Each structure stands twice: as structure tokens, then as C-alpha cells.
Short mmCIF file of C-alpha atoms and ligand atoms in Angstrom, two decimals:
data_model
loop_
_atom_site.label_atom_id
_atom_site.label_comp_id
_atom_site.label_asym_id
_atom_site.label_seq_id
_atom_site.Cartn_x
_atom_site.Cartn_y
_atom_site.Cartn_z
CA UNK A 46 -28.14 122.81 209.78
CA UNK A 47 -29.12 122.54 213.44
CA UNK A 48 -28.32 119.01 215.23
CA UNK A 49 -31.40 117.86 216.92
CA UNK A 50 -30.33 114.92 218.63
CA UNK A 51 -26.81 112.81 219.10
CA UNK A 52 -27.56 109.06 219.62
CA UNK A 53 -25.72 106.14 220.26
CA UNK A 54 -25.15 106.00 216.44
CA UNK A 55 -26.56 108.75 214.36
CA UNK A 56 -26.74 112.55 214.40
CA UNK A 57 -29.93 113.98 213.45
CA UNK A 58 -29.90 117.43 211.66
CA UNK A 59 -32.84 119.59 210.79
CA UNK A 60 -32.57 120.62 207.40
CA UNK A 61 -35.81 122.64 207.37
CA UNK A 62 -39.07 122.54 209.55
CA UNK A 63 -40.22 119.76 207.26
CA UNK A 64 -36.92 117.53 206.75
CA UNK A 65 -34.48 115.69 208.80
CA UNK A 66 -31.64 114.12 207.92
CA UNK A 67 -30.35 111.20 209.90
CA UNK A 68 -26.56 110.56 209.39
CA UNK A 69 -24.54 107.92 210.74
CA UNK A 70 -21.15 108.65 212.59
CA UNK A 71 -17.80 107.00 212.43
CA UNK A 72 -16.87 105.00 215.56
CA UNK A 73 -13.43 105.22 216.20
CA UNK A 74 -13.05 102.46 218.75
CA UNK A 75 -13.75 99.88 216.10
CA UNK A 76 -12.13 98.77 213.15
CA UNK A 77 -12.42 100.73 209.68
CA UNK A 78 -13.55 97.74 208.08
CA UNK A 79 -16.29 96.81 210.69
CA UNK A 80 -17.22 100.66 210.93
CA UNK A 81 -17.83 101.31 207.05
CA UNK A 82 -19.84 98.40 206.66
CA UNK A 83 -22.20 98.98 209.57
CA UNK A 84 -23.19 102.40 208.84
CA UNK A 85 -23.35 101.51 204.52
CA UNK A 86 -25.25 98.67 205.58
CA UNK A 87 -27.43 100.08 208.53
CA UNK A 88 -28.37 103.35 206.38
CA UNK A 89 -29.25 101.33 203.41
CA UNK A 90 -31.61 98.75 205.46
CA UNK A 91 -32.91 101.40 207.51
CA UNK A 92 -34.34 103.33 204.53
CA UNK A 93 -35.66 100.05 202.32
CA UNK A 94 -37.45 98.97 205.82
CA UNK A 95 -39.07 102.30 206.26
CA UNK A 96 -40.25 102.13 202.54
CA UNK A 97 -41.75 98.82 203.05
CA UNK A 98 -43.14 99.60 206.53
CA UNK A 99 -44.51 102.71 204.87
CA UNK A 100 -46.31 100.22 201.89
CA UNK A 101 -48.03 97.89 204.31
CA UNK A 102 -49.72 100.78 206.05
CA UNK A 103 -47.18 101.45 209.14
CA UNK A 104 -47.01 104.86 210.11
CA UNK A 105 -43.41 105.76 209.47
CA UNK A 106 -41.61 109.01 208.05
CA UNK A 107 -41.15 109.27 204.36
CA UNK A 108 -37.52 108.70 202.91
CA UNK A 109 -35.83 110.87 200.47
CA UNK A 110 -32.31 111.26 199.39
CA UNK A 111 -30.10 108.32 200.25
CA UNK A 112 -26.52 108.72 200.40
CA UNK A 113 -23.49 106.13 201.87
CA UNK A 114 -24.15 106.95 205.22
CA UNK A 115 -27.47 109.19 205.44
CA UNK A 116 -30.58 109.89 204.37
CA UNK A 117 -33.22 112.41 205.03
CA UNK A 118 -36.69 111.93 206.01
CA UNK A 119 -40.32 114.05 207.35
CA UNK A 120 -40.02 115.69 209.98
CA UNK A 121 -42.44 114.36 212.66
CA UNK A 122 -43.45 116.95 214.91
CA UNK A 123 -44.75 114.73 217.98
CA UNK A 124 -43.36 114.08 221.23
CA UNK A 125 -41.42 110.71 221.56
CA UNK A 126 -43.25 107.94 223.58
CA UNK A 127 -40.55 107.78 226.18
CA UNK A 128 -40.99 111.15 227.34
CA UNK A 129 -44.86 111.16 226.55
CA UNK A 130 -45.75 108.18 228.85
CA UNK A 131 -45.00 109.77 232.18
CA UNK A 132 -47.55 112.74 230.83
CA UNK A 133 -50.72 110.57 230.21
CA UNK A 134 -53.61 109.25 232.17
CA UNK A 135 -54.64 105.67 232.02
CA UNK A 136 -57.20 105.84 229.32
CA UNK A 137 -54.64 107.42 226.85
CA UNK A 138 -51.93 104.87 227.69
CA UNK A 139 -54.27 102.02 226.81
CA UNK A 140 -55.34 103.89 223.35
CA UNK A 141 -51.50 104.65 222.42
CA UNK A 142 -50.35 100.84 222.92
CA UNK A 143 -53.24 99.30 221.26
CA UNK A 144 -51.84 101.58 218.61
CA UNK A 145 -48.61 100.42 219.02
CA UNK A 146 -49.41 96.98 219.49
CA UNK A 147 -51.56 96.98 216.11
CA UNK A 148 -48.41 98.15 214.60
CA UNK A 149 -45.87 95.49 215.67
CA UNK A 150 -48.29 92.83 214.78
CA UNK A 151 -48.79 94.57 211.43
CA UNK A 152 -45.01 94.63 211.13
CA UNK A 153 -44.42 91.10 211.98
CA UNK A 154 -47.63 89.80 209.77
CA UNK A 155 -45.41 91.68 206.92
CA UNK A 156 -42.05 90.00 208.27
CA UNK A 157 -40.41 93.35 208.90
CA UNK A 158 -38.69 92.89 212.23
CA UNK A 159 -37.61 96.34 213.86
CA UNK A 160 -34.66 95.12 215.79
CA UNK A 161 -34.47 98.01 218.36
CA UNK A 162 -38.10 98.40 219.46
CA UNK A 163 -37.79 100.96 222.54
CA UNK A 164 -39.93 103.74 223.33
CA UNK A 165 -37.22 106.36 222.17
CA UNK A 166 -38.12 105.07 218.74
CA UNK A 167 -41.48 105.84 218.83
CA UNK A 168 -42.97 109.11 218.10
CA UNK A 169 -46.82 110.16 219.18
CA UNK A 170 -48.32 112.70 216.82
CA UNK A 171 -52.03 112.86 217.38
CA UNK A 172 -53.71 109.27 216.84
CA UNK A 173 -50.80 108.16 215.42
CA UNK A 174 -47.44 106.38 216.55
CA UNK A 175 -44.84 106.97 214.39
CA UNK A 176 -42.49 103.92 214.16
CA UNK A 177 -38.74 105.23 213.66
CA UNK A 178 -34.85 104.02 213.79
CA UNK A 179 -35.11 100.67 211.45
CA UNK A 180 -31.31 100.47 211.59
CA UNK A 181 -31.30 97.04 213.11
CA UNK A 182 -34.29 95.87 211.64
CA UNK A 183 -34.55 92.97 208.83
CA UNK A 184 -36.97 90.94 206.73
CA UNK A 185 -37.24 87.87 208.55
CA UNK A 186 -40.05 85.20 208.67
CA UNK A 187 -38.33 83.66 211.49
CA UNK A 188 -40.62 82.98 214.71
CA UNK A 189 -37.54 83.64 216.80
CA UNK A 190 -36.59 86.81 215.27
CA UNK A 191 -40.28 88.24 215.95
CA UNK A 192 -40.01 86.78 219.64
CA UNK A 193 -36.57 88.41 220.19
CA UNK A 194 -38.40 91.78 218.97
CA UNK A 195 -41.02 91.67 221.80
CA UNK A 196 -38.68 90.65 224.02
CA UNK A 197 -36.74 93.71 223.09
CA UNK A 198 -40.25 95.83 223.65
CA UNK A 199 -40.53 94.05 226.71
CA UNK A 200 -37.23 94.87 228.32
CA UNK A 201 -37.37 98.36 227.23
CA UNK A 202 -40.42 99.01 229.14
CA UNK A 203 -39.44 97.35 232.21
CA UNK A 204 -36.24 99.01 232.40
CA UNK A 205 -37.77 102.46 231.45
CA UNK A 206 -41.37 102.61 232.39
CA UNK A 207 -41.46 100.27 235.37
CA UNK A 208 -44.82 101.30 236.92
CA UNK A 209 -46.81 100.43 233.92
CA UNK A 210 -44.90 98.19 232.10
CA UNK A 211 -47.05 95.07 232.80
CA UNK A 212 -50.18 96.85 231.57
CA UNK A 213 -48.60 98.04 228.19
CA UNK A 214 -46.90 94.68 227.57
CA UNK A 215 -50.32 93.15 228.06
CA UNK A 216 -52.07 95.26 225.50
CA UNK A 217 -49.40 94.75 223.22
CA UNK A 218 -49.76 91.02 223.37
CA UNK A 219 -53.80 91.46 223.13
CA UNK A 220 -53.16 92.84 219.99
CA UNK A 221 -50.65 90.55 218.97
CA UNK A 222 -52.08 87.70 216.26
CA UNK A 223 -49.45 85.09 215.73
CA UNK A 224 -49.48 82.71 218.97
CA UNK A 225 -46.15 80.76 218.26
CA UNK A 226 -44.45 83.86 218.64
CA UNK A 227 -45.83 84.93 222.12
CA UNK A 228 -45.07 81.19 222.94
CA UNK A 229 -41.46 81.22 221.65
CA UNK A 230 -41.35 85.14 223.76
CA UNK A 231 -41.15 83.08 226.85
CA UNK A 232 -37.99 80.48 226.10
CA UNK A 233 -36.04 83.70 224.56
CA UNK A 234 -36.85 85.32 228.14
CA UNK A 235 -35.57 82.07 229.73
CA UNK A 236 -32.33 81.58 227.74
CA UNK A 237 -31.36 85.04 227.95
CA UNK A 238 -32.17 85.22 231.70
CA UNK A 239 -30.69 81.80 232.76
CA UNK A 240 -27.28 83.51 232.24
CA UNK A 241 -27.33 85.58 234.74
CA UNK B 101 -16.54 97.03 260.88
CA UNK B 102 -14.26 93.78 260.12
CA UNK B 103 -16.43 91.59 257.62
CA UNK B 104 -15.75 88.49 256.02
CA UNK B 105 -16.98 87.61 252.63
CA UNK B 106 -17.27 84.35 251.19
CA UNK B 107 -18.04 83.86 247.41
CA UNK B 108 -18.66 80.53 245.63
CA UNK B 109 -21.28 81.26 243.00
CA UNK B 110 -18.98 79.07 239.83
CA UNK B 111 -15.60 78.20 239.42
CA UNK B 112 -13.96 80.37 241.93
CA UNK B 113 -13.74 79.80 246.03
CA UNK B 114 -12.94 82.97 247.59
CA UNK B 115 -12.61 84.42 250.95
CA UNK B 116 -12.02 88.10 251.68
CA UNK B 117 -11.44 90.23 254.90
CA UNK B 118 -12.56 94.30 254.92
CA UNK B 119 -12.45 96.92 258.02
CA UNK B 120 -15.46 98.89 256.17
CA UNK B 121 -13.87 99.84 252.70
CA UNK B 122 -10.33 98.63 253.59
CA UNK B 123 -9.53 95.79 251.60
CA UNK B 124 -7.42 93.60 254.40
CA UNK B 125 -7.08 90.62 252.60
CA UNK B 126 -8.37 88.46 249.31
CA UNK B 127 -7.96 84.71 249.07
CA UNK B 128 -9.14 82.48 245.81
CA UNK B 129 -9.00 79.47 244.76
CA UNK B 130 -10.17 78.70 240.99
CA UNK B 131 -11.20 75.08 239.75
CA UNK B 132 -9.88 74.68 236.38
CA UNK B 133 -9.84 71.46 234.01
CA UNK B 134 -7.43 71.48 230.99
CA UNK B 135 -10.61 70.59 228.91
CA UNK B 136 -12.93 73.12 230.47
CA UNK B 137 -16.56 73.05 231.46
CA UNK B 138 -17.75 73.05 234.97
CA UNK B 139 -19.07 69.72 236.22
CA UNK B 140 -21.21 70.97 239.25
CA UNK B 141 -20.38 68.15 241.37
CA UNK B 142 -16.58 68.44 240.52
CA UNK B 143 -16.34 72.26 241.17
CA UNK B 144 -18.55 71.57 244.71
CA UNK B 145 -15.94 68.72 245.71
CA UNK B 146 -13.04 71.34 244.52
CA UNK B 147 -14.83 73.99 246.88
CA UNK B 148 -15.20 71.33 249.66
CA UNK B 149 -11.28 70.75 249.67
CA UNK B 150 -10.26 74.12 249.67
CA UNK B 151 -12.90 76.15 251.62
CA UNK B 152 -11.63 75.72 255.12
CA UNK B 153 -7.65 76.83 253.73
CA UNK B 154 -9.12 79.63 251.89
CA UNK B 155 -10.87 81.12 254.64
CA UNK B 156 -8.01 80.61 257.55
CA UNK B 157 -5.69 82.31 254.61
CA UNK B 158 -7.69 85.32 254.20
CA UNK B 159 -8.06 85.38 258.44
CA UNK B 160 -4.07 85.25 258.55
CA UNK B 161 -3.52 87.78 255.87
CA UNK B 162 -5.50 90.28 257.65
CA UNK B 163 -4.08 89.65 260.83
CA UNK B 164 -7.69 88.55 262.29
CA UNK B 165 -9.19 85.81 264.04
CA UNK B 166 -12.57 84.52 263.48
CA UNK B 167 -13.81 86.30 266.51
CA UNK B 168 -12.80 90.10 265.35
CA UNK B 169 -15.56 89.26 262.43
CA UNK B 170 -18.59 91.40 263.00
CA UNK B 171 -20.58 90.37 259.64
CA UNK B 172 -20.49 87.46 257.37
CA UNK B 173 -21.53 87.93 253.56
CA UNK B 174 -21.93 85.19 251.42
CA UNK B 175 -22.98 84.74 247.42
CA UNK B 176 -26.46 84.01 247.85
CA UNK B 177 -27.58 84.05 244.08
CA UNK B 178 -27.32 83.59 240.83
CA UNK B 179 -24.93 80.77 240.26
CA UNK B 180 -24.52 77.13 240.33
CA UNK B 181 -26.76 75.30 243.05
CA UNK B 182 -24.04 73.14 244.56
CA UNK B 183 -21.38 75.81 244.42
CA UNK B 184 -23.85 78.44 246.13
CA UNK B 185 -24.41 75.53 249.02
CA UNK B 186 -20.81 75.31 249.95
CA UNK B 187 -20.46 78.83 250.33
CA UNK B 188 -23.64 79.34 252.22
CA UNK B 189 -22.98 76.44 254.34
CA UNK B 190 -19.45 77.98 255.59
CA UNK B 191 -21.02 81.44 256.23
CA UNK B 192 -24.17 79.86 258.38
CA UNK B 193 -21.73 77.74 260.17
CA UNK B 194 -19.23 80.29 261.13
CA UNK B 195 -22.13 82.59 261.83
CA UNK B 196 -23.79 80.09 264.30
CA UNK B 197 -20.60 78.87 266.13
CA UNK B 198 -19.29 82.22 266.61
CA UNK B 199 -22.83 84.17 267.04
CA UNK B 200 -21.83 86.59 264.16
CA UNK B 201 -24.43 88.32 262.03
CA UNK B 202 -24.95 87.35 258.33
CA UNK B 203 -25.94 88.39 255.11
CA UNK B 204 -26.42 86.88 251.78
CA UNK B 205 -26.05 89.25 248.55
CA UNK B 206 -26.37 88.96 244.95
CA UNK B 207 -23.26 88.27 242.66
CA UNK B 208 -24.10 90.59 240.14
CA UNK B 209 -24.70 93.44 242.21
CA UNK B 210 -21.68 92.86 244.07
CA UNK B 211 -19.52 93.29 240.95
CA UNK B 212 -21.07 96.68 240.76
CA UNK B 213 -20.40 97.75 244.28
CA UNK B 214 -17.27 96.80 244.49
CA UNK B 215 -16.67 98.74 240.90
CA UNK B 216 -18.21 101.92 242.16
CA UNK B 217 -16.04 101.29 245.42
CA UNK B 218 -12.47 101.19 243.58
CA UNK B 219 -13.51 103.52 240.67
CA UNK B 220 -14.79 106.21 243.11
CA UNK B 221 -17.77 106.64 240.32
CA UNK B 222 -21.17 107.61 241.71
CA UNK B 223 -23.68 106.24 238.93
CA UNK B 224 -21.59 104.11 236.49
CA UNK B 225 -23.11 101.62 233.57
CA UNK B 226 -21.41 98.41 233.98
CA UNK B 227 -20.37 96.05 231.42
CA UNK B 228 -20.15 92.65 232.90
CA UNK B 229 -18.52 90.16 230.94
CA UNK B 230 -17.66 86.99 232.40
CA UNK B 231 -17.34 83.21 231.46
CA UNK B 232 -21.12 82.81 231.89
CA UNK B 233 -22.43 86.28 231.89
CA UNK B 234 -22.50 88.77 229.54
CA UNK B 235 -24.92 92.02 231.02
CA UNK B 236 -24.85 95.99 230.24
CA UNK B 237 -26.23 96.99 234.06
CA UNK B 238 -27.18 100.27 235.05
CA UNK B 239 -29.54 101.79 238.20
CA UNK B 240 -32.35 103.03 237.68
CA UNK B 241 -35.68 103.66 239.66
CA UNK B 242 -34.45 101.97 242.38
CA UNK B 243 -33.26 98.98 241.17
CA UNK B 244 -29.92 97.69 239.17
CA UNK B 245 -31.28 96.71 235.65
CA UNK B 246 -30.07 94.75 233.03
CA UNK B 247 -30.00 97.06 229.91
CA UNK B 248 -28.58 94.68 227.45
CA UNK B 249 -27.47 90.65 227.71
CA UNK B 250 -26.39 87.83 225.60
CA UNK B 251 -29.20 86.03 224.34
CA UNK B 252 -27.12 83.24 223.96
CA UNK B 253 -24.11 82.22 225.42
CA UNK B 254 -21.64 84.25 227.69
CA UNK B 255 -18.68 86.14 226.07
CA UNK B 256 -16.28 84.24 228.12
CA UNK B 257 -17.52 80.82 227.51
CA UNK B 258 -17.73 81.84 223.39
CA UNK B 259 -14.05 83.20 223.88
CA UNK B 260 -13.25 79.54 225.39
CA UNK B 261 -14.88 77.61 222.97
CA UNK B 262 -13.31 79.27 220.03
CA UNK B 263 -10.11 78.53 221.78
CA UNK B 264 -11.05 74.92 221.93
CA UNK B 265 -11.67 75.17 218.32
CA UNK B 266 -8.14 76.41 217.74
CA UNK B 267 -6.51 73.70 220.46
CA UNK B 268 -5.55 76.56 222.30
CA UNK B 269 -6.45 75.01 226.00
CA UNK B 270 -8.62 76.26 228.70
CA UNK B 271 -9.14 78.97 229.82
CA UNK B 272 -8.20 80.68 226.41
CA UNK B 273 -9.14 84.15 226.85
CA UNK B 274 -5.59 85.23 227.62
CA UNK B 275 -3.88 83.03 224.73
CA UNK B 276 -6.67 84.39 222.23
CA UNK B 277 -5.44 88.20 223.36
CA UNK B 278 -1.59 87.63 222.78
CA UNK B 279 -2.51 85.80 218.95
CA UNK B 280 -5.05 88.64 218.11
CA UNK B 281 -2.04 91.07 218.94
CA UNK B 282 -0.27 89.33 216.00
CA UNK B 283 -3.24 89.86 213.55
CA UNK B 284 -3.29 92.31 211.32
CA UNK B 285 -5.88 90.98 208.61
CA UNK B 286 -9.34 91.61 209.23
CA UNK B 287 -11.72 88.33 208.03
CA UNK B 288 -15.43 89.36 207.71
CA UNK B 289 -17.54 87.62 210.51
CA UNK B 290 -21.03 87.99 211.27
CA UNK B 291 -21.82 90.77 213.71
CA UNK B 292 -24.88 90.13 215.65
CA UNK B 293 -26.47 92.88 217.69
CA UNK B 294 -30.22 93.20 217.97
CA UNK B 295 -31.25 96.17 220.30
CA UNK B 296 -29.27 96.46 223.21
CA UNK B 297 -28.35 92.65 223.06
CA UNK B 298 -25.61 90.47 221.65
CA UNK B 299 -25.56 86.78 220.60
CA UNK B 300 -22.79 84.81 219.55
CA UNK B 301 -23.63 81.40 218.60
CA UNK B 302 -24.29 82.13 215.32
CA UNK B 303 -20.77 83.72 215.09
CA UNK B 304 -19.42 80.39 216.61
CA UNK B 305 -21.29 78.08 214.27
CA UNK B 306 -19.58 80.58 211.09
CA UNK B 307 -16.05 80.20 212.51
CA UNK B 308 -16.57 76.37 213.03
CA UNK B 309 -17.01 76.21 209.49
CA UNK B 310 -14.14 77.90 208.19
CA UNK B 311 -11.43 78.35 210.72
CA UNK B 312 -9.12 76.06 208.77
CA UNK B 313 -8.77 78.12 206.17
CA UNK B 314 -7.18 81.20 207.91
CA UNK B 315 -4.22 82.11 210.15
CA UNK B 316 -4.81 81.84 213.80
CA UNK B 317 -3.48 85.24 214.43
CA UNK B 318 -5.92 86.67 211.96
CA UNK B 319 -8.65 84.88 213.23
CA UNK B 320 -8.19 85.79 217.02
CA UNK B 321 -7.58 89.26 215.60
CA UNK B 322 -11.25 89.52 213.72
CA UNK B 323 -13.04 87.87 216.41
CA UNK B 324 -11.42 90.03 218.87
CA UNK B 325 -12.33 93.21 217.12
CA UNK B 326 -16.14 91.74 216.08
CA UNK B 327 -16.97 90.45 219.58
CA UNK B 328 -15.79 93.71 221.54
CA UNK B 329 -17.27 96.03 218.97
CA UNK B 330 -20.44 94.21 219.22
CA UNK B 331 -19.99 94.76 223.56
CA UNK B 332 -18.77 98.26 223.34
CA UNK B 333 -21.97 99.22 220.73
CA UNK B 334 -24.50 97.62 223.24
CA UNK B 335 -22.92 99.54 226.14
CA UNK B 336 -22.92 102.61 224.21
CA UNK B 337 -26.17 102.46 223.60
CA UNK B 338 -27.11 101.84 227.07
CA UNK B 339 -24.97 105.11 228.04
CA UNK B 340 -27.29 106.91 225.65
CA UNK B 341 -30.35 105.29 226.60
CA UNK B 342 -29.83 106.01 230.69
CA UNK B 343 -28.08 109.30 229.57
CA UNK B 344 -25.30 108.39 232.32
CA UNK B 345 -21.46 109.27 231.68
CA UNK B 346 -19.64 106.71 233.54
CA UNK B 347 -18.42 103.28 232.70
CA UNK B 348 -16.72 100.60 234.17
CA UNK B 349 -16.22 97.03 232.69
CA UNK B 350 -15.78 94.14 234.89
CA UNK B 351 -15.78 90.15 234.36
CA UNK B 352 -12.79 88.02 233.26
CA UNK B 353 -13.00 89.10 229.79
CA UNK B 354 -12.79 92.84 231.26
CA UNK B 355 -9.42 92.55 231.91
CA UNK B 356 -8.44 92.03 228.14
CA UNK B 357 -6.77 95.38 227.27
CA UNK B 358 -8.02 95.77 223.45
CA UNK B 359 -11.65 95.81 225.15
CA UNK B 360 -10.56 98.61 227.77
CA UNK B 361 -9.07 100.50 225.08
CA UNK B 362 -12.23 100.51 223.14
CA UNK B 363 -14.12 100.88 226.01
CA UNK B 364 -11.78 104.21 226.71
CA UNK B 365 -11.99 105.59 223.15
CA UNK B 366 -15.94 105.22 222.77
CA UNK B 367 -15.99 106.92 226.58
CA UNK B 368 -13.83 110.10 225.13
CA UNK B 369 -15.73 110.26 222.05
CA UNK B 370 -19.04 110.68 224.14
CA UNK B 371 -17.44 112.87 227.03
CA UNK B 372 -18.11 110.43 229.44
CA UNK B 373 -15.61 108.72 231.71
CA UNK B 374 -13.92 105.27 231.57
CA UNK B 375 -12.04 103.11 234.71
CA UNK B 376 -10.81 99.74 234.07
CA UNK B 377 -10.58 97.61 237.55
CA UNK B 378 -7.33 95.76 238.66
CA UNK B 379 -7.69 92.30 237.52
CA UNK B 380 -8.53 90.65 240.74
CA UNK B 381 -11.56 92.89 241.61
CA UNK B 382 -12.82 92.34 238.23
CA UNK B 383 -12.68 88.36 238.17
CA UNK B 384 -15.10 86.53 240.80
CA UNK B 385 -13.61 87.35 244.15
CA UNK B 386 -14.69 87.69 247.71
CA UNK B 387 -14.07 91.06 248.44
CA UNK B 388 -17.00 92.49 246.35
CA UNK B 389 -19.16 90.02 248.29
CA UNK B 390 -18.13 91.36 251.74
CA UNK B 391 -18.25 95.05 250.34
CA UNK B 392 -21.55 94.54 249.22
CA UNK B 393 -22.85 93.20 252.70
CA UNK B 394 -21.69 95.90 254.31
CA UNK B 395 -23.65 98.30 252.35
CA UNK B 396 -26.57 96.20 252.90
CA UNK B 397 -26.19 95.38 256.47
CA UNK B 398 -25.41 99.12 257.58
CA UNK B 399 -28.94 99.99 256.40
CA UNK B 400 -30.82 96.82 257.91
CA UNK B 401 -28.29 96.51 260.90
CA UNK B 402 -29.50 92.72 261.40
CA UNK B 403 -28.84 89.44 259.81
CA UNK B 404 -30.88 88.40 257.03
CA UNK B 405 -34.12 86.29 257.98
CA UNK B 406 -33.72 84.21 254.59
CA UNK B 407 -30.44 82.79 253.86
CA UNK B 408 -31.57 80.17 250.92
CA UNK B 409 -29.50 80.24 248.06
CA UNK B 410 -30.77 80.91 244.69
CA UNK B 411 -29.75 79.86 241.37
CA UNK B 412 -31.48 82.28 239.18
CA UNK B 413 -32.26 85.83 240.84
CA UNK B 414 -32.24 88.41 238.17
CA UNK B 415 -30.47 91.60 238.74
CA UNK B 416 -33.80 93.38 238.58
CA UNK B 417 -35.42 91.51 241.66
CA UNK B 418 -32.92 92.52 244.14
CA UNK B 419 -33.80 95.42 246.61
CA UNK B 420 -31.34 97.80 246.76
CA UNK B 421 -31.71 99.56 249.85
CA UNK B 422 -28.34 101.38 250.26
CA UNK B 423 -28.85 103.62 247.37
N1 ADP C 610 -38.61 111.58 211.43
C1 ADP C 610 -38.40 112.14 212.59
N2 ADP C 610 -39.39 113.02 213.29
C2 ADP C 610 -38.79 113.95 214.50
N3 ADP C 610 -38.10 113.26 215.04
C3 ADP C 610 -37.20 112.42 214.87
C4 ADP C 610 -37.47 111.67 213.29
N4 ADP C 610 -36.24 110.79 213.25
C5 ADP C 610 -35.84 110.77 214.48
N5 ADP C 610 -36.17 111.84 215.74
C6 ADP C 610 -35.74 112.10 216.70
O1 ADP C 610 -33.97 111.69 216.86
C7 ADP C 610 -34.03 110.77 218.02
C8 ADP C 610 -33.13 109.63 217.55
O2 ADP C 610 -33.33 109.05 216.28
P1 ADP C 610 -32.92 108.05 215.85
O3 ADP C 610 -33.55 107.68 214.38
O4 ADP C 610 -33.83 107.04 216.93
O5 ADP C 610 -31.67 107.47 215.92
P2 ADP C 610 -30.87 106.63 217.05
O6 ADP C 610 -29.96 105.85 216.23
O7 ADP C 610 -29.87 107.59 217.58
O8 ADP C 610 -31.57 106.14 218.05
C9 ADP C 610 -35.55 110.14 218.23
O9 ADP C 610 -35.49 109.65 219.48
C10 ADP C 610 -36.22 111.36 217.76
O10 ADP C 610 -36.74 112.12 219.19
MG1 MG C 611 -33.42 105.71 218.05
#
């Protein structure tokens, strides 16, 4: 198997041209009990959220073969949004972020919180934006959790795409239906930022 | 260039003399109470009482007179308003009396700049863990940006609150560290990482409900293992995300040997470099304020026109002219 990517917590291997394997690697810095618990629950959690997201119509890869610390999924032949943003014009940017916004809205409407909404965890393939990496996600109806999710994507946009983040965020917010969550976002920001 | 730095963002009043990158002296006085917690008025009063003595001591240790000083740098943001005022007042008064150029610097960025100076790292990610602050900061596109932070309390304040629960006195970090070394049994605790952010409120609530059932040593051990694993995890995520391979840890909690060990292992495993800081430059100190002032002044070559303090300046807002 070819190693495609080594992220902070997982390795992605190419099993064949249509299939990837995602395996959570052992972290030597943390206690074995914590390490095994996190890898096991996150793998299981990620698979179950991917299935749930698929079932409500969000673009995500199909998943198969769940093991203790790994699972397989469809290989999406696209470009990671983080690398795509610098390459596109404004019209395409608007188009893409409308889709991103719609999908976040849909996830939250179905009480799926992603937990790691960054542009590295979205893959653009034609007219679809696939969401991946639900490893820190959860099922939750809490306004707070959803607001933190929005805070994460905002933070990621500011950090990585500083010249367009305001435009992107505006589009996401305008596709987002739950006003209570948007209200809460403000207080999440204040709370975090106050600590500086 | 001989520079006087003055730090007063929170509990510590500190003064330091630098001759360019040579640290000639560093004198500090930290306000503490048995119960912990900072009442702004009381801390400010402490600072008023010690400021003259500390600045004088820094000059004497460095063998300098105030008239030798060619630049004054003070912590302008962020912090407790009443505390910031005292440092700013000292700096402005000395600047006016002796006609010395003056600049204000951002406290969080000063932590990062002294870390760069002392480690020799050119572009590190910084895990900044003090009482009130818990942030992962890195340089990107012309600014220092926060890639992860606490969503509620700072890790130092969390440890102090946990210490209060166990009646360990204030500050509790050192005692928790000692007790943790004697613990061995891992008690399962909630683990709270959200993306690149952490939170400690839920863990504290959980602990306050069940701590009486366990041995203190095992509790300290398990709390350290859990909380530090969270910090190291978000730090690793920032390293991966920013594609950087140097790490520094600073702030009071950054002095903890186990946290440093975990950072070291994490970095080794991903072929990155890690260096801890000497404790006196990891906690709040004026040497970092002086150094950040030099960097800024060397570029702009004149005093700041705006010397007003700001309690809440965000790290991203600061223009980094010297990089
Ligand atoms: N289904 C997929 N199709 C194509 N590429 C993928 C897929 N899943 C992951 N990747 C690639 O691997 C990278 C890391 O995967 P991810 O699941 O986000 O793991 P990590 O936890 O390391 O971030 C992604 O940013 C993407 O480039
Ligand atoms: Mg990812």
C-alpha cells in the first residue's frame, strides 16, 4: 500500500485506485490507556458519522471494513479545498462556499457536529465538496456545539485564507438557517478571545 | 543599544535591562495570595509598591544608570487594565523625564520572540500555557496567528482550581507535578479537544463531583496525563497544519517536566525539534518585553505615537514589522 498522507493523527494509504485506508497511529507521548481509547473511539465514531452524513445527503466518501483502529473509504479524486482556494477566481469561490455553507447547515440540522471543520477536511470534486475527517465529530443538538463548529471553520479560514475569509464566512452564514447558533457564535468568540 | 523593559500585564511586575540581545539583568516580583485569584485593585497596589524598587534593582544589577538607557519598552497589551496602567505609567514617566524613546509591545508576541532568541529557532510553533492563557501560536502570512486556544479557562487557572479542590494551596502547579510523579493508576477522565481547541470546564466539573473517591497522587497523575495529552495533541495538529517543524513551550505550565517530555516525544516522532525555555524566561518577565521592543524599534526607529494600553488586543491584530 502507498502512503498518501500522514496527518497529525492518522495515516492514509492507497489500497487501490478507488479505495483508501485510514489508520490511526499510536502516539507515544500519551498514556497507553488514553491512546488506545482515543484511537478506538475516534475510528468508530468517524465511521458512524460518515454513514450518518451520507444518509442525510451530505457529500462524503462511502465507508467499509471497520477495524479497531482503521477503516476503508472511497478515494475521492479531487483537490483539497485548502489548496484549491488560492487557484480559483471569485465566482468559483462563491459557488464553492455556497455548497460548503449548505452542507454545514444540513449537517447541523441533522445534529451532526463535525468537530474539525477546516479547509484541509474538504475535497472539491467537480460540483461536489466532499467532507472528510469526522474523527472529532459528534451527534449533538446543542446550540453551543454547533456554534463551536462555526467558530472552528471561521478560525481556520482566518488562519489559512486571510485575504478571502470574510467573504467565505459571509456566504457560510447566509446559507445557515439556525439564527440561535449564529447568535451563540458571538459569545463563543468572546469567551475564547477574552483569554488572550 | 541599552534597553529597559517593563512587564506588568498580570500578577508579575518585572524590569529588565538588555544590551541588544544580551540580557544584563532581570528583576521580578510576583503578587500572590494564599487563596489565589487576582483582584485587580490589589495587584495594581502591589505593582505600585514594588515598581520603583524593581526598576532600580534591574539597573543596578546591569551596572547601568537610567541615563544610559536608549529605549524603554513596556507591555501595552493584553492583560488586566489596572496592572497594564502601572507599567505604562512608569515607562512614560521615565521616558519623559529622561527624554528616552519609548515603544509598547504585545505580551503574547514578546513570549514568542524571546523564545526565538533563546532557542535559535527561526520559525517555531509556540504552545503558550500560563494561568489565563492557553494558545497555540504560529507565524503565517505576516502575522502571528492563534491556531488553537482554550474555549473556557486557561490551563494554569484550571490546575490552580483543581489544586484548591485538593487543598494544595496556591499556586498549585508545582505540587500537582510532585504528587503526579507518585501516582500510577490512571483514572478515566473526560478528554475535550475540539478541532485545534481545548476546554477544561467539563473536566473540572467532573473532578469536583468525584475527587473524594480517589488517591490524590492518582488524581494528579491522571489529570496531568489527560490535560497535557490534549495540549500536545492540538500542538501537533498546528505543526501539521502549518507544516512547521520547530516547537517551543512557554508560560508557567510550560515549566512542567512531564509536559516538556511529552512535547519532546511528539516532536521526535514527527522529526521536528523541540526546545524548552529556562523557567525565568517562560513565565512573565520583562526581558521578553525589552527584546520585543528592540525588534520593533530597530524597524520603525522612533517612539510609538499611540501608547494607550489595551486589555484585549488579539494576537492576530499586531502588525509584525520586523519579520
Ligand atoms: N476519501 C478521501 N479521498 C481522497 N483523499 C482523501 C480522502 N480521505 C482523506 N484524504 C486525504 O488525506 C488527507 C488526510 O485525511 P484526514 O481524514 O483528514 O486525516 P487527518 O486526521 O490526518 O487529517 C486529507 O486532507 C486528504 O488530502
Ligand atoms: Mg484532516
